[in-house]
Amino acid sequence: QVQLVEYGGGLTRAGGSMRLTCAISGLTDRKYLMGWFRQAPGQERDFVAAISAKGETKLYEASVKDRFTISRDNTKNTVYLQMNSLQVEDTAVYYCAADTSGGLPLARTVSEYEYWGQGTQVTVSS
């Protein structure tokens, strides 16, 4: 049974930093791509970042490219999202997701990811 669990969310002020962690279990084949998405109230779930199976290729949504960093530690079955210079507009529920189709290019759409975590709330105050 595949399970993704996110944690590390919370409340911070604008300009602050936060690191999200996604713990992965049940995926025995490590050739899976990982992504982070976010969903603000009343809005669709949007792509944030993605990373290839070995971590050598990364993709970011334009508004976070110079502020967020996605990484993974395959020895720990974990994916991270380091978020710096947080803005009020970054407030959302953040989800990690797994794409087991294998291979590039990195996926940017919700439908391309088969497995999802339950989400963790990130709130940035002004």
Coordinates of C-alpha atoms in Angstrom, one line a residue:
Q1 CA 0.0 0.0 0.0
V2 CA 1.4 3.3 -1.1
Q3 CA 1.4 6.1 1.5
L4 CA 2.6 9.7 1.3
V5 CA 2.6 11.7 4.5
E6 CA 3.5 15.4 4.5
Y7 CA 4.5 17.4 7.5
G8 CA 6.3 20.6 8.4
G9 CA 3.6 23.1 7.7
G10 CA 2.5 25.8 10.0
L11 CA 2.3 29.5 10.4
T12 CA 5.1 32.0 9.6
R13 CA 5.5 35.6 8.8
A14 CA 6.2 37.0 5.3
G15 CA 9.9 36.7 4.5
G16 CA 10.2 33.6 6.6
S17 CA 11.2 30.1 5.7
M18 CA 9.7 26.6 6.1
R19 CA 10.7 23.1 5.1
L20 CA 8.1 20.6 4.1
T21 CA 8.8 16.9 4.3
C22 CA 7.0 14.1 2.4
A23 CA 7.6 10.6 3.8
I24 CA 7.0 7.8 1.2
S25 CA 6.2 4.2 1.9
G26 CA 5.1 1.3 -0.3
L27 CA 6.8 2.3 -3.5
T28 CA 9.4 -0.4 -3.9
D29 CA 10.6 0.7 -7.3
R30 CA 12.4 4.0 -6.8
K31 CA 12.0 5.1 -10.4
Y32 CA 9.2 7.4 -9.6
L33 CA 9.0 11.2 -10.0
M34 CA 7.8 13.3 -7.1
G35 CA 5.9 16.6 -7.1
W36 CA 4.6 19.2 -4.8
F37 CA 1.3 21.0 -5.4
R38 CA -0.7 23.5 -3.4
Q39 CA -4.3 24.5 -3.1
A40 CA -5.6 27.8 -1.7
P41 CA -9.2 28.1 -0.5
G42 CA -11.6 28.2 -3.4
Q43 CA -8.9 27.5 -6.0
E44 CA -7.6 24.6 -8.0
R45 CA -4.7 22.5 -7.0
D46 CA -1.6 24.0 -8.7
F47 CA 1.8 22.7 -9.5
V48 CA 4.7 23.9 -7.4
A49 CA 7.8 21.8 -8.1
A50 CA 8.8 18.3 -9.3
I51 CA 11.9 16.2 -9.2
S52 CA 13.2 13.2 -11.1
A53 CA 13.8 9.8 -9.7
K54 CA 17.5 10.4 -8.9
G55 CA 17.1 14.1 -8.2
E56 CA 19.1 15.3 -11.2
T57 CA 16.3 17.1 -12.9
K58 CA 14.0 19.7 -11.2
L59 CA 11.1 21.8 -12.4
Y60 CA 9.5 24.8 -10.7
E61 CA 6.5 27.0 -11.2
A62 CA 7.6 30.4 -12.2
S63 CA 6.6 32.3 -9.0
V64 CA 8.6 30.0 -6.7
K65 CA 11.6 29.2 -8.9
D66 CA 14.0 31.5 -7.0
R67 CA 12.6 30.9 -3.6
F68 CA 11.7 27.2 -3.3
T69 CA 14.0 24.2 -3.6
I70 CA 12.8 20.6 -4.1
S71 CA 15.1 17.7 -3.1
R72 CA 14.9 14.1 -2.3
D73 CA 16.8 11.5 -0.2
N74 CA 16.2 8.1 -1.7
T75 CA 18.0 6.4 1.2
K76 CA 15.2 7.8 3.5
N77 CA 12.4 7.6 1.0
T78 CA 11.8 11.3 1.6
V79 CA 11.2 14.4 -0.5
Y80 CA 11.6 17.9 0.7
L81 CA 10.4 21.4 -0.2
Q82 CA 12.5 24.1 1.2
M83 CA 10.6 27.4 1.0
N84 CA 12.4 30.7 1.6
S85 CA 11.2 34.3 1.3
L86 CA 7.6 33.2 1.9
Q87 CA 4.9 35.5 0.8
V88 CA 1.2 35.8 1.9
E89 CA 0.3 34.4 -1.6
D90 CA 2.1 31.2 -0.7
T91 CA -0.6 30.4 1.8
A92 CA -2.2 27.1 0.9
V93 CA -2.5 23.4 1.6
Y94 CA 0.6 21.7 0.2
Y95 CA 0.5 18.2 -1.2
C96 CA 3.2 15.8 -2.3
A97 CA 2.4 13.4 -5.1
A98 CA 4.1 10.5 -6.9
D99 CA 4.2 9.8 -10.6
T100 CA 5.1 6.1 -11.2
S101 CA 4.9 6.2 -14.9
G102 CA 8.6 6.6 -15.0
G103 CA 10.9 8.8 -17.1
L104 CA 11.0 12.4 -18.1
P105 CA 9.6 15.0 -18.8
L106 CA 8.6 15.9 -15.3
A107 CA 4.8 16.2 -14.9
R108 CA 3.1 19.4 -14.0
T109 CA -0.6 18.4 -14.0
V110 CA -2.6 16.8 -11.2
S111 CA -3.8 14.0 -13.5
E112 CA -0.3 12.7 -14.1
Y113 CA 0.3 11.8 -10.5
E114 CA -1.2 8.6 -9.1
Y115 CA -0.6 8.9 -5.4
W116 CA -1.2 11.8 -3.1
G117 CA -0.6 12.7 0.5
Q118 CA -3.2 14.3 2.8
G119 CA -1.7 17.7 2.6
T120 CA -0.2 20.1 5.2
Q121 CA -1.3 23.7 5.8
V122 CA 1.1 26.5 5.2
T123 CA 0.0 29.9 6.4
V124 CA 2.0 33.1 5.8
S125 CA 0.9 36.2 7.6
S126 CA 1.8 39.8 6.6

